[in-house]
Amino acid sequence: MDLVRDLTAAHVLKGLGVVATLVAFKKTISFLTAKYSPPEKLHADNKPGPTDTVVLYQFPRPDNVAFPSLSPPCVKLEAYLRLCGVSYVNRFTIAGLGKSPMGTAPFISLNGVLHADSNLIIPLLEETGLSTGLSAHLTPVQQAQAHAIQCMVDDVIYHALVYERWQLDDNWASYKQMVFGKAPFFVKQLVAPMIRAKTVTALQAHKIGRHTYREVLEKHGRCIDALAVLLGDQEFFFGGERPSLVDVTVFAHLGCILALQIKTMGLAQQIRAKPNLVRLVERMAALTKLNA
């Protein structure tokens, strides 16, 4: 009889656990949909945008951060679209990221077709003639140098940024509050750590996650030193009166680092030690008017 009673109780508790999990899941979806989906229906929902208009899906504008996004690729792509005069509309979403071909932002819908990764989207727009690009004025040597700089920024500076936000224990509490602060309790306590664990695993696979923070700062610092020397006293990389894609890429990454207020800000300190890079970020922010 006791065994039957124990088994019955166990089944009841198990059933309650399943119900609680389903309720939590439903609340999570409701929260993400309500907070992060735009009032308009997603164009990727079998509703393509106007012909030759880019529908840009990206993370929501952050609260209490003086920058348009916490994501450098999102800033990079939107800044590029503005500077090139490409017709686009924004769709801020997290719930809609499942539609992304790569499962993350930014991604676009163009004439009913989805494309992901800013480094693939930009060449696509230029190949289709929707954009004339930003680097046509560069010589072949400068274009090769520009590619090398962008690879350095995308690899070292981007992953150093992710490391400082997600892997560094000193910063996790403040960054979690910034990203998940308005989320339900169970999202902050259950979902956020899961996302962090996945991100840290990716950093480990990249190998930068196996370094100490001091080593990450050394790698990042050398890149910042190189950028400062290359920029010199010019308004833009490679001189001239107009920016190239390199300027957009550097602006997006350094701007995201400078704007974020977290406990340990070693990356930002290295950037602030280079006044010419800070001025570049300010100059590009004024040109793109992304905060307007």
PDB file of C-alpha atoms in Angstrom:
ATOM      1  CA  MET A   1       0.000   0.000   0.000  1.00  0.00           C
ATOM      2  CA  ASP A   2       2.851   2.364   0.876  1.00  0.00           C
ATOM      3  CA  LEU A   3       4.514   1.454  -2.417  1.00  0.00           C
ATOM      4  CA  VAL A   4       1.326   2.258  -4.340  1.00  0.00           C
ATOM      5  CA  ARG A   5       0.993   5.527  -2.451  1.00  0.00           C
ATOM      6  CA  ASP A   6       4.635   6.431  -3.162  1.00  0.00           C
ATOM      7  CA  LEU A   7       4.283   5.580  -6.856  1.00  0.00           C
ATOM      8  CA  THR A   8       1.081   7.602  -7.079  1.00  0.00           C
ATOM      9  CA  ALA A   9       2.740  10.567  -5.405  1.00  0.00           C
ATOM     10  CA  ALA A  10       5.733  10.262  -7.707  1.00  0.00           C
ATOM     11  CA  HIS A  11       3.497  10.277 -10.782  1.00  0.00           C
ATOM     12  CA  VAL A  12       1.595  13.289  -9.465  1.00  0.00           C
ATOM     13  CA  LEU A  13       4.834  15.172  -8.815  1.00  0.00           C
ATOM     14  CA  LYS A  14       6.150  14.204 -12.219  1.00  0.00           C
ATOM     15  CA  GLY A  15       2.930  15.395 -13.819  1.00  0.00           C
ATOM     16  CA  LEU A  16       3.121  18.673 -11.946  1.00  0.00           C
ATOM     17  CA  GLY A  17       6.705  19.066 -13.104  1.00  0.00           C
ATOM     18  CA  VAL A  18       5.679  18.581 -16.720  1.00  0.00           C
ATOM     19  CA  VAL A  19       2.850  21.082 -16.331  1.00  0.00           C
ATOM     20  CA  ALA A  20       5.179  23.592 -14.685  1.00  0.00           C
ATOM     21  CA  THR A  21       7.701  23.162 -17.491  1.00  0.00           C
ATOM     22  CA  LEU A  22       5.028  23.679 -20.146  1.00  0.00           C
ATOM     23  CA  VAL A  23       3.724  26.772 -18.365  1.00  0.00           C
ATOM     24  CA  ALA A  24       7.251  28.165 -18.061  1.00  0.00           C
ATOM     25  CA  PHE A  25       7.908  27.472 -21.740  1.00  0.00           C
ATOM     26  CA  LYS A  26       4.652  29.156 -22.744  1.00  0.00           C
ATOM     27  CA  LYS A  27       5.481  32.182 -20.601  1.00  0.00           C
ATOM     28  CA  THR A  28       8.953  32.378 -22.117  1.00  0.00           C
ATOM     29  CA  ILE A  29       7.577  32.376 -25.654  1.00  0.00           C
ATOM     30  CA  SER A  30       4.910  34.918 -24.700  1.00  0.00           C
ATOM     31  CA  PHE A  31       7.526  37.178 -23.114  1.00  0.00           C
ATOM     32  CA  LEU A  32       9.903  37.013 -26.043  1.00  0.00           C
ATOM     33  CA  THR A  33       7.117  37.535 -28.546  1.00  0.00           C
ATOM     34  CA  ALA A  34       5.568  40.448 -26.643  1.00  0.00           C
ATOM     35  CA  LYS A  35       8.830  42.213 -25.858  1.00  0.00           C
ATOM     36  CA  TYR A  36      10.951  41.539 -28.878  1.00  0.00           C
ATOM     37  CA  SER A  37       8.613  41.123 -31.817  1.00  0.00           C
ATOM     38  CA  PRO A  38       7.600  44.290 -33.638  1.00  0.00           C
ATOM     39  CA  PRO A  39       3.960  45.382 -33.882  1.00  0.00           C
ATOM     40  CA  GLU A  40       4.086  44.507 -37.578  1.00  0.00           C
ATOM     41  CA  LYS A  41       4.071  40.881 -38.651  1.00  0.00           C
ATOM     42  CA  LEU A  42       7.428  39.551 -39.781  1.00  0.00           C
ATOM     43  CA  HIS A  43       7.923  39.937 -43.525  1.00  0.00           C
ATOM     44  CA  ALA A  44       9.709  36.586 -43.460  1.00  0.00           C
ATOM     45  CA  ASP A  45       6.317  35.125 -42.504  1.00  0.00           C
ATOM     46  CA  ASN A  46       5.575  34.440 -46.177  1.00  0.00           C
ATOM     47  CA  LYS A  47       5.149  38.184 -46.660  1.00  0.00           C
ATOM     48  CA  PRO A  48       8.048  39.628 -48.660  1.00  0.00           C
ATOM     49  CA  GLY A  49       8.700  43.338 -48.372  1.00  0.00           C
ATOM     50  CA  PRO A  50       8.432  45.809 -51.254  1.00  0.00           C
ATOM     51  CA  THR A  51      10.468  44.936 -54.348  1.00  0.00           C
ATOM     52  CA  ASP A  52      14.209  45.593 -53.893  1.00  0.00           C
ATOM     53  CA  THR A  53      13.653  46.808 -50.334  1.00  0.00           C
ATOM     54  CA  VAL A  54      15.801  45.147 -47.687  1.00  0.00           C
ATOM     55  CA  VAL A  55      13.857  43.941 -44.669  1.00  0.00           C
ATOM     56  CA  LEU A  56      16.486  43.961 -41.935  1.00  0.00           C
ATOM     57  CA  TYR A  57      15.962  41.648 -38.973  1.00  0.00           C
ATOM     58  CA  GLN A  58      18.081  42.469 -35.980  1.00  0.00           C
ATOM     59  CA  PHE A  59      18.105  42.431 -32.199  1.00  0.00           C
ATOM     60  CA  PRO A  60      15.950  45.057 -30.425  1.00  0.00           C
ATOM     61  CA  ARG A  61      17.436  48.447 -29.611  1.00  0.00           C
ATOM     62  CA  PRO A  62      19.010  48.143 -26.135  1.00  0.00           C
ATOM     63  CA  ASP A  63      17.661  50.044 -23.157  1.00  0.00           C
ATOM     64  CA  ASN A  64      19.944  52.528 -21.394  1.00  0.00           C
ATOM     65  CA  VAL A  65      22.787  52.073 -23.898  1.00  0.00           C
ATOM     66  CA  ALA A  66      23.897  55.002 -26.051  1.00  0.00           C
ATOM     67  CA  PHE A  67      24.352  52.855 -29.147  1.00  0.00           C
ATOM     68  CA  PRO A  68      21.866  51.375 -31.617  1.00  0.00           C
ATOM     69  CA  SER A  69      22.700  47.728 -30.870  1.00  0.00           C
ATOM     70  CA  LEU A  70      24.811  45.477 -28.668  1.00  0.00           C
ATOM     71  CA  SER A  71      25.685  43.459 -31.788  1.00  0.00           C
ATOM     72  CA  PRO A  72      28.538  44.719 -34.023  1.00  0.00           C
ATOM     73  CA  PRO A  73      27.289  42.828 -37.120  1.00  0.00           C
ATOM     74  CA  CYS A  74      23.853  44.453 -36.753  1.00  0.00           C
ATOM     75  CA  VAL A  75      25.375  47.927 -36.433  1.00  0.00           C
ATOM     76  CA  LYS A  76      27.722  47.244 -39.340  1.00  0.00           C
ATOM     77  CA  LEU A  77      24.965  46.177 -41.716  1.00  0.00           C
ATOM     78  CA  GLU A  78      22.536  48.963 -40.838  1.00  0.00           C
ATOM     79  CA  ALA A  79      25.281  51.602 -41.045  1.00  0.00           C
ATOM     80  CA  TYR A  80      26.270  50.227 -44.448  1.00  0.00           C
ATOM     81  CA  LEU A  81      22.671  50.369 -45.700  1.00  0.00           C
ATOM     82  CA  ARG A  82      22.339  53.978 -44.591  1.00  0.00           C
ATOM     83  CA  LEU A  83      25.624  55.156 -46.046  1.00  0.00           C
ATOM     84  CA  CYS A  84      24.920  53.430 -49.372  1.00  0.00           C
ATOM     85  CA  GLY A  85      21.368  54.741 -49.583  1.00  0.00           C
ATOM     86  CA  VAL A  86      19.866  51.259 -49.805  1.00  0.00           C
ATOM     87  CA  SER A  87      16.116  51.184 -49.179  1.00  0.00           C
ATOM     88  CA  TYR A  88      15.434  49.171 -46.021  1.00  0.00           C
ATOM     89  CA  VAL A  89      13.014  48.699 -43.155  1.00  0.00           C
ATOM     90  CA  ASN A  90      13.862  47.443 -39.681  1.00  0.00           C
ATOM     91  CA  ARG A  91      12.280  44.493 -37.935  1.00  0.00           C
ATOM     92  CA  PHE A  92      13.461  44.189 -34.344  1.00  0.00           C
ATOM     93  CA  THR A  93      12.952  40.670 -33.077  1.00  0.00           C
ATOM     94  CA  ILE A  94      14.266  37.769 -31.057  1.00  0.00           C
ATOM     95  CA  ALA A  95      11.285  35.489 -31.520  1.00  0.00           C
ATOM     96  CA  GLY A  96      11.789  35.693 -35.286  1.00  0.00           C
ATOM     97  CA  LEU A  97      15.423  34.550 -35.234  1.00  0.00           C
ATOM     98  CA  GLY A  98      14.288  30.997 -35.886  1.00  0.00           C
ATOM     99  CA  LYS A  99      13.641  32.120 -39.467  1.00  0.00           C
ATOM    100  CA  SER A 100      17.271  33.129 -39.961  1.00  0.00           C
ATOM    101  CA  PRO A 101      19.200  30.782 -42.270  1.00  0.00           C
ATOM    102  CA  MET A 102      21.978  30.813 -39.658  1.00  0.00           C
ATOM    103  CA  GLY A 103      19.826  31.134 -36.556  1.00  0.00           C
ATOM    104  CA  THR A 104      21.054  34.563 -35.562  1.00  0.00           C
ATOM    105  CA  ALA A 105      20.970  38.245 -36.470  1.00  0.00           C
ATOM    106  CA  PRO A 106      21.336  40.175 -38.611  1.00  0.00           C
ATOM    107  CA  PHE A 107      19.541  38.583 -41.506  1.00  0.00           C
ATOM    108  CA  ILE A 108      17.473  40.051 -44.295  1.00  0.00           C
ATOM    109  CA  SER A 109      14.544  39.293 -46.525  1.00  0.00           C
ATOM    110  CA  LEU A 110      15.090  40.538 -50.063  1.00  0.00           C
ATOM    111  CA  ASN A 111      12.372  39.957 -52.649  1.00  0.00           C
ATOM    112  CA  GLY A 112      11.060  37.062 -50.597  1.00  0.00           C
ATOM    113  CA  VAL A 113      14.424  35.327 -50.093  1.00  0.00           C
ATOM    114  CA  LEU A 114      16.197  35.160 -46.722  1.00  0.00           C
ATOM    115  CA  HIS A 115      19.933  35.812 -46.401  1.00  0.00           C
ATOM    116  CA  ALA A 116      22.134  35.806 -43.285  1.00  0.00           C
ATOM    117  CA  ASP A 117      25.587  37.056 -42.205  1.00  0.00           C
ATOM    118  CA  SER A 118      26.536  40.681 -42.811  1.00  0.00           C
ATOM    119  CA  ASN A 119      29.740  39.580 -44.563  1.00  0.00           C
ATOM    120  CA  LEU A 120      27.653  37.692 -47.125  1.00  0.00           C
ATOM    121  CA  ILE A 121      24.752  40.132 -47.359  1.00  0.00           C
ATOM    122  CA  ILE A 122      26.913  43.130 -48.288  1.00  0.00           C
ATOM    123  CA  PRO A 123      28.552  41.470 -51.338  1.00  0.00           C
ATOM    124  CA  LEU A 124      25.118  40.176 -52.360  1.00  0.00           C
ATOM    125  CA  LEU A 125      23.682  43.702 -52.412  1.00  0.00           C
ATOM    126  CA  GLU A 126      26.597  44.896 -54.531  1.00  0.00           C
ATOM    127  CA  GLU A 127      26.404  41.956 -56.940  1.00  0.00           C
ATOM    128  CA  THR A 128      22.683  42.533 -57.495  1.00  0.00           C
ATOM    129  CA  GLY A 129      23.233  46.245 -58.129  1.00  0.00           C
ATOM    130  CA  LEU A 130      21.206  47.433 -55.133  1.00  0.00           C
ATOM    131  CA  SER A 131      24.333  49.015 -53.678  1.00  0.00           C
ATOM    132  CA  THR A 132      27.375  50.638 -55.243  1.00  0.00           C
ATOM    133  CA  GLY A 133      29.362  49.821 -52.125  1.00  0.00           C
ATOM    134  CA  LEU A 134      31.724  51.944 -50.072  1.00  0.00           C
ATOM    135  CA  SER A 135      35.139  50.832 -51.271  1.00  0.00           C
ATOM    136  CA  ALA A 136      35.174  51.428 -55.041  1.00  0.00           C
ATOM    137  CA  HIS A 137      37.534  54.384 -54.557  1.00  0.00           C
ATOM    138  CA  LEU A 138      40.231  52.177 -53.019  1.00  0.00           C
ATOM    139  CA  THR A 139      43.166  50.918 -55.054  1.00  0.00           C
ATOM    140  CA  PRO A 140      43.637  47.140 -55.405  1.00  0.00           C
ATOM    141  CA  VAL A 141      46.368  47.261 -52.747  1.00  0.00           C
ATOM    142  CA  GLN A 142      44.123  49.232 -50.391  1.00  0.00           C
ATOM    143  CA  GLN A 143      41.276  46.800 -50.973  1.00  0.00           C
ATOM    144  CA  ALA A 144      43.579  43.931 -50.039  1.00  0.00           C
ATOM    145  CA  GLN A 145      44.676  45.792 -46.911  1.00  0.00           C
ATOM    146  CA  ALA A 146      41.047  46.553 -46.099  1.00  0.00           C
ATOM    147  CA  HIS A 147      40.177  42.873 -46.295  1.00  0.00           C
ATOM    148  CA  ALA A 148      43.021  42.011 -43.912  1.00  0.00           C
ATOM    149  CA  ILE A 149      41.887  44.677 -41.426  1.00  0.00           C
ATOM    150  CA  GLN A 150      38.292  43.471 -41.521  1.00  0.00           C
ATOM    151  CA  CYS A 151      39.393  39.888 -40.911  1.00  0.00           C
ATOM    152  CA  MET A 152      41.395  41.031 -37.884  1.00  0.00           C
ATOM    153  CA  VAL A 153      38.459  42.968 -36.472  1.00  0.00           C
ATOM    154  CA  ASP A 154      35.923  40.204 -37.140  1.00  0.00           C
ATOM    155  CA  ASP A 155      38.153  37.580 -35.570  1.00  0.00           C
ATOM    156  CA  VAL A 156      40.096  39.099 -32.671  1.00  0.00           C
ATOM    157  CA  ILE A 157      38.138  42.182 -31.624  1.00  0.00           C
ATOM    158  CA  TYR A 158      34.710  40.599 -32.028  1.00  0.00           C
ATOM    159  CA  HIS A 159      35.574  37.486 -30.037  1.00  0.00           C
ATOM    160  CA  ALA A 160      37.338  39.544 -27.364  1.00  0.00           C
ATOM    161  CA  LEU A 161      34.088  41.510 -27.012  1.00  0.00           C
ATOM    162  CA  VAL A 162      32.051  38.322 -26.630  1.00  0.00           C
ATOM    163  CA  TYR A 163      34.587  36.932 -24.135  1.00  0.00           C
ATOM    164  CA  GLU A 164      34.435  40.051 -21.960  1.00  0.00           C
ATOM    165  CA  ARG A 165      30.635  40.046 -21.883  1.00  0.00           C
ATOM    166  CA  TRP A 166      29.792  36.361 -21.596  1.00  0.00           C
ATOM    167  CA  GLN A 167      32.769  34.453 -20.217  1.00  0.00           C
ATOM    168  CA  LEU A 168      34.252  36.894 -17.719  1.00  0.00           C
ATOM    169  CA  ASP A 169      32.570  36.171 -14.387  1.00  0.00           C
ATOM    170  CA  ASP A 170      33.003  39.770 -13.193  1.00  0.00           C
ATOM    171  CA  ASN A 171      30.835  41.016 -16.051  1.00  0.00           C
ATOM    172  CA  TRP A 172      28.232  38.303 -16.359  1.00  0.00           C
ATOM    173  CA  ALA A 173      25.902  39.591 -13.632  1.00  0.00           C
ATOM    174  CA  SER A 174      25.720  43.123 -15.055  1.00  0.00           C
ATOM    175  CA  TYR A 175      25.498  41.949 -18.660  1.00  0.00           C
ATOM    176  CA  LYS A 176      22.785  39.426 -17.826  1.00  0.00           C
ATOM    177  CA  GLN A 177      20.802  42.194 -16.167  1.00  0.00           C
ATOM    178  CA  MET A 178      21.244  44.378 -19.241  1.00  0.00           C
ATOM    179  CA  VAL A 179      20.068  41.696 -21.664  1.00  0.00           C
ATOM    180  CA  PHE A 180      17.578  39.772 -19.525  1.00  0.00           C
ATOM    181  CA  GLY A 181      16.693  42.399 -16.901  1.00  0.00           C
ATOM    182  CA  LYS A 182      13.015  42.637 -17.879  1.00  0.00           C
ATOM    183  CA  ALA A 183      12.599  38.934 -18.487  1.00  0.00           C
ATOM    184  CA  PRO A 184      10.593  36.712 -16.103  1.00  0.00           C
ATOM    185  CA  PHE A 185      12.505  35.246 -13.166  1.00  0.00           C
ATOM    186  CA  PHE A 186      12.750  31.761 -14.672  1.00  0.00           C
ATOM    187  CA  VAL A 187      14.178  33.161 -17.913  1.00  0.00           C
ATOM    188  CA  LYS A 188      16.938  34.927 -16.006  1.00  0.00           C
ATOM    189  CA  GLN A 189      17.634  31.922 -13.806  1.00  0.00           C
ATOM    190  CA  LEU A 190      17.276  29.111 -16.359  1.00  0.00           C
ATOM    191  CA  VAL A 191      17.404  30.356 -19.937  1.00  0.00           C
ATOM    192  CA  ALA A 192      20.151  32.963 -19.520  1.00  0.00           C
ATOM    193  CA  PRO A 193      22.687  30.503 -18.006  1.00  0.00           C
ATOM    194  CA  MET A 194      21.955  28.051 -20.816  1.00  0.00           C
ATOM    195  CA  ILE A 195      22.665  30.699 -23.444  1.00  0.00           C
ATOM    196  CA  ARG A 196      25.807  31.699 -21.582  1.00  0.00           C
ATOM    197  CA  ALA A 197      27.021  28.095 -21.436  1.00  0.00           C
ATOM    198  CA  LYS A 198      26.464  27.701 -25.178  1.00  0.00           C
ATOM    199  CA  THR A 199      28.321  30.945 -25.878  1.00  0.00           C
ATOM    200  CA  VAL A 200      31.260  30.005 -23.664  1.00  0.00           C
ATOM    201  CA  THR A 201      31.445  26.609 -25.374  1.00  0.00           C
ATOM    202  CA  ALA A 202      31.651  28.387 -28.730  1.00  0.00           C
ATOM    203  CA  LEU A 203      34.436  30.610 -27.393  1.00  0.00           C
ATOM    204  CA  GLN A 204      36.309  27.533 -26.212  1.00  0.00           C
ATOM    205  CA  ALA A 205      35.960  25.998 -29.668  1.00  0.00           C
ATOM    206  CA  HIS A 206      37.283  29.217 -31.191  1.00  0.00           C
ATOM    207  CA  LYS A 207      40.212  28.905 -28.721  1.00  0.00           C
ATOM    208  CA  ILE A 208      40.027  32.487 -27.462  1.00  0.00           C
ATOM    209  CA  GLY A 209      37.907  31.121 -24.630  1.00  0.00           C
ATOM    210  CA  ARG A 210      40.888  29.078 -23.441  1.00  0.00           C
ATOM    211  CA  HIS A 211      42.910  32.222 -22.783  1.00  0.00           C
ATOM    212  CA  THR A 212      43.023  34.222 -19.567  1.00  0.00           C
ATOM    213  CA  TYR A 213      41.467  37.682 -19.616  1.00  0.00           C
ATOM    214  CA  ARG A 214      44.945  39.182 -19.470  1.00  0.00           C
ATOM    215  CA  GLU A 215      45.926  37.256 -22.588  1.00  0.00           C
ATOM    216  CA  VAL A 216      42.735  38.368 -24.347  1.00  0.00           C
ATOM    217  CA  LEU A 217      43.560  41.976 -23.485  1.00  0.00           C
ATOM    218  CA  GLU A 218      47.051  41.536 -24.913  1.00  0.00           C
ATOM    219  CA  LYS A 219      45.664  40.189 -28.204  1.00  0.00           C
ATOM    220  CA  HIS A 220      43.001  42.903 -28.369  1.00  0.00           C
ATOM    221  CA  GLY A 221      45.476  45.623 -27.397  1.00  0.00           C
ATOM    222  CA  ARG A 222      47.819  44.761 -30.257  1.00  0.00           C
ATOM    223  CA  CYS A 223      44.914  45.034 -32.694  1.00  0.00           C
ATOM    224  CA  ILE A 224      43.878  48.408 -31.278  1.00  0.00           C
ATOM    225  CA  ASP A 225      47.476  49.637 -31.515  1.00  0.00           C
ATOM    226  CA  ALA A 226      47.580  48.538 -35.156  1.00  0.00           C
ATOM    227  CA  LEU A 227      44.288  50.264 -35.991  1.00  0.00           C
ATOM    228  CA  ALA A 228      45.418  53.497 -34.340  1.00  0.00           C
ATOM    229  CA  VAL A 229      48.671  53.510 -36.331  1.00  0.00           C
ATOM    230  CA  LEU A 230      46.881  52.734 -39.606  1.00  0.00           C
ATOM    231  CA  LEU A 231      44.316  55.491 -39.061  1.00  0.00           C
ATOM    232  CA  GLY A 232      46.870  58.072 -37.939  1.00  0.00           C
ATOM    233  CA  ASP A 233      45.561  61.622 -38.225  1.00  0.00           C
ATOM    234  CA  GLN A 234      43.230  60.817 -41.120  1.00  0.00           C
ATOM    235  CA  GLU A 235      39.484  61.168 -40.811  1.00  0.00           C
ATOM    236  CA  PHE A 236      38.993  57.732 -42.336  1.00  0.00           C
ATOM    237  CA  PHE A 237      41.160  54.712 -43.038  1.00  0.00           C
ATOM    238  CA  PHE A 238      42.931  55.111 -46.392  1.00  0.00           C
ATOM    239  CA  GLY A 239      42.353  58.875 -46.260  1.00  0.00           C
ATOM    240  CA  GLY A 240      39.899  60.729 -48.412  1.00  0.00           C
ATOM    241  CA  GLU A 241      36.692  62.453 -47.446  1.00  0.00           C
ATOM    242  CA  ARG A 242      34.436  59.420 -47.310  1.00  0.00           C
ATOM    243  CA  PRO A 243      34.441  56.191 -45.336  1.00  0.00           C
ATOM    244  CA  SER A 244      34.998  52.720 -46.724  1.00  0.00           C
ATOM    245  CA  LEU A 245      33.667  49.432 -45.419  1.00  0.00           C
ATOM    246  CA  VAL A 246      36.688  49.238 -43.106  1.00  0.00           C
ATOM    247  CA  ASP A 247      35.533  52.384 -41.305  1.00  0.00           C
ATOM    248  CA  VAL A 248      32.053  50.916 -40.912  1.00  0.00           C
ATOM    249  CA  THR A 249      33.429  47.645 -39.541  1.00  0.00           C
ATOM    250  CA  VAL A 250      35.746  49.341 -37.044  1.00  0.00           C
ATOM    251  CA  PHE A 251      33.006  51.763 -35.982  1.00  0.00           C
ATOM    252  CA  ALA A 252      30.529  48.954 -35.336  1.00  0.00           C
ATOM    253  CA  HIS A 253      32.889  46.938 -33.154  1.00  0.00           C
ATOM    254  CA  LEU A 254      34.607  49.716 -31.216  1.00  0.00           C
ATOM    255  CA  GLY A 255      31.337  51.586 -30.740  1.00  0.00           C
ATOM    256  CA  CYS A 256      29.700  48.514 -29.215  1.00  0.00           C
ATOM    257  CA  ILE A 257      32.593  48.144 -26.789  1.00  0.00           C
ATOM    258  CA  LEU A 258      32.694  51.812 -25.778  1.00  0.00           C
ATOM    259  CA  ALA A 259      28.939  52.095 -25.232  1.00  0.00           C
ATOM    260  CA  LEU A 260      28.554  49.152 -22.872  1.00  0.00           C
ATOM    261  CA  GLN A 261      28.769  49.873 -19.139  1.00  0.00           C
ATOM    262  CA  ILE A 262      29.957  46.710 -17.386  1.00  0.00           C
ATOM    263  CA  LYS A 263      32.067  46.072 -14.315  1.00  0.00           C
ATOM    264  CA  THR A 264      35.366  45.239 -16.007  1.00  0.00           C
ATOM    265  CA  MET A 265      35.984  47.310 -19.135  1.00  0.00           C
ATOM    266  CA  GLY A 266      39.535  46.507 -20.161  1.00  0.00           C
ATOM    267  CA  LEU A 267      38.723  46.534 -23.872  1.00  0.00           C
ATOM    268  CA  ALA A 268      37.107  49.972 -23.687  1.00  0.00           C
ATOM    269  CA  GLN A 269      40.068  51.360 -21.745  1.00  0.00           C
ATOM    270  CA  GLN A 270      42.418  50.270 -24.503  1.00  0.00           C
ATOM    271  CA  ILE A 271      40.258  52.001 -27.117  1.00  0.00           C
ATOM    272  CA  ARG A 272      39.899  55.210 -25.094  1.00  0.00           C
ATOM    273  CA  ALA A 273      43.690  55.384 -24.913  1.00  0.00           C
ATOM    274  CA  LYS A 274      43.617  56.020 -28.685  1.00  0.00           C
ATOM    275  CA  PRO A 275      41.888  59.408 -29.231  1.00  0.00           C
ATOM    276  CA  ASN A 276      41.942  59.050 -33.024  1.00  0.00           C
ATOM    277  CA  LEU A 277      39.904  55.827 -32.817  1.00  0.00           C
ATOM    278  CA  VAL A 278      37.408  57.440 -30.440  1.00  0.00           C
ATOM    279  CA  ARG A 279      37.028  60.344 -32.864  1.00  0.00           C
ATOM    280  CA  LEU A 280      36.437  57.885 -35.711  1.00  0.00           C
ATOM    281  CA  VAL A 281      33.595  56.267 -33.766  1.00  0.00           C
ATOM    282  CA  GLU A 282      32.062  59.678 -33.058  1.00  0.00           C
ATOM    283  CA  ARG A 283      32.476  60.738 -36.688  1.00  0.00           C
ATOM    284  CA  MET A 284      30.829  57.586 -38.012  1.00  0.00           C
ATOM    285  CA  ALA A 285      27.984  57.866 -35.499  1.00  0.00           C
ATOM    286  CA  ALA A 286      27.285  61.381 -36.759  1.00  0.00           C
ATOM    287  CA  LEU A 287      27.405  60.244 -40.396  1.00  0.00           C
ATOM    288  CA  THR A 288      25.114  57.250 -39.987  1.00  0.00           C
ATOM    289  CA  LYS A 289      22.699  58.917 -37.533  1.00  0.00           C
ATOM    290  CA  LEU A 290      21.832  55.485 -36.139  1.00  0.00           C
ATOM    291  CA  ASN A 291      20.901  56.954 -32.774  1.00  0.00           C
ATOM    292  CA  ALA A 292      18.528  59.464 -34.343  1.00  0.00           C
TER     293      ALA A 292
END
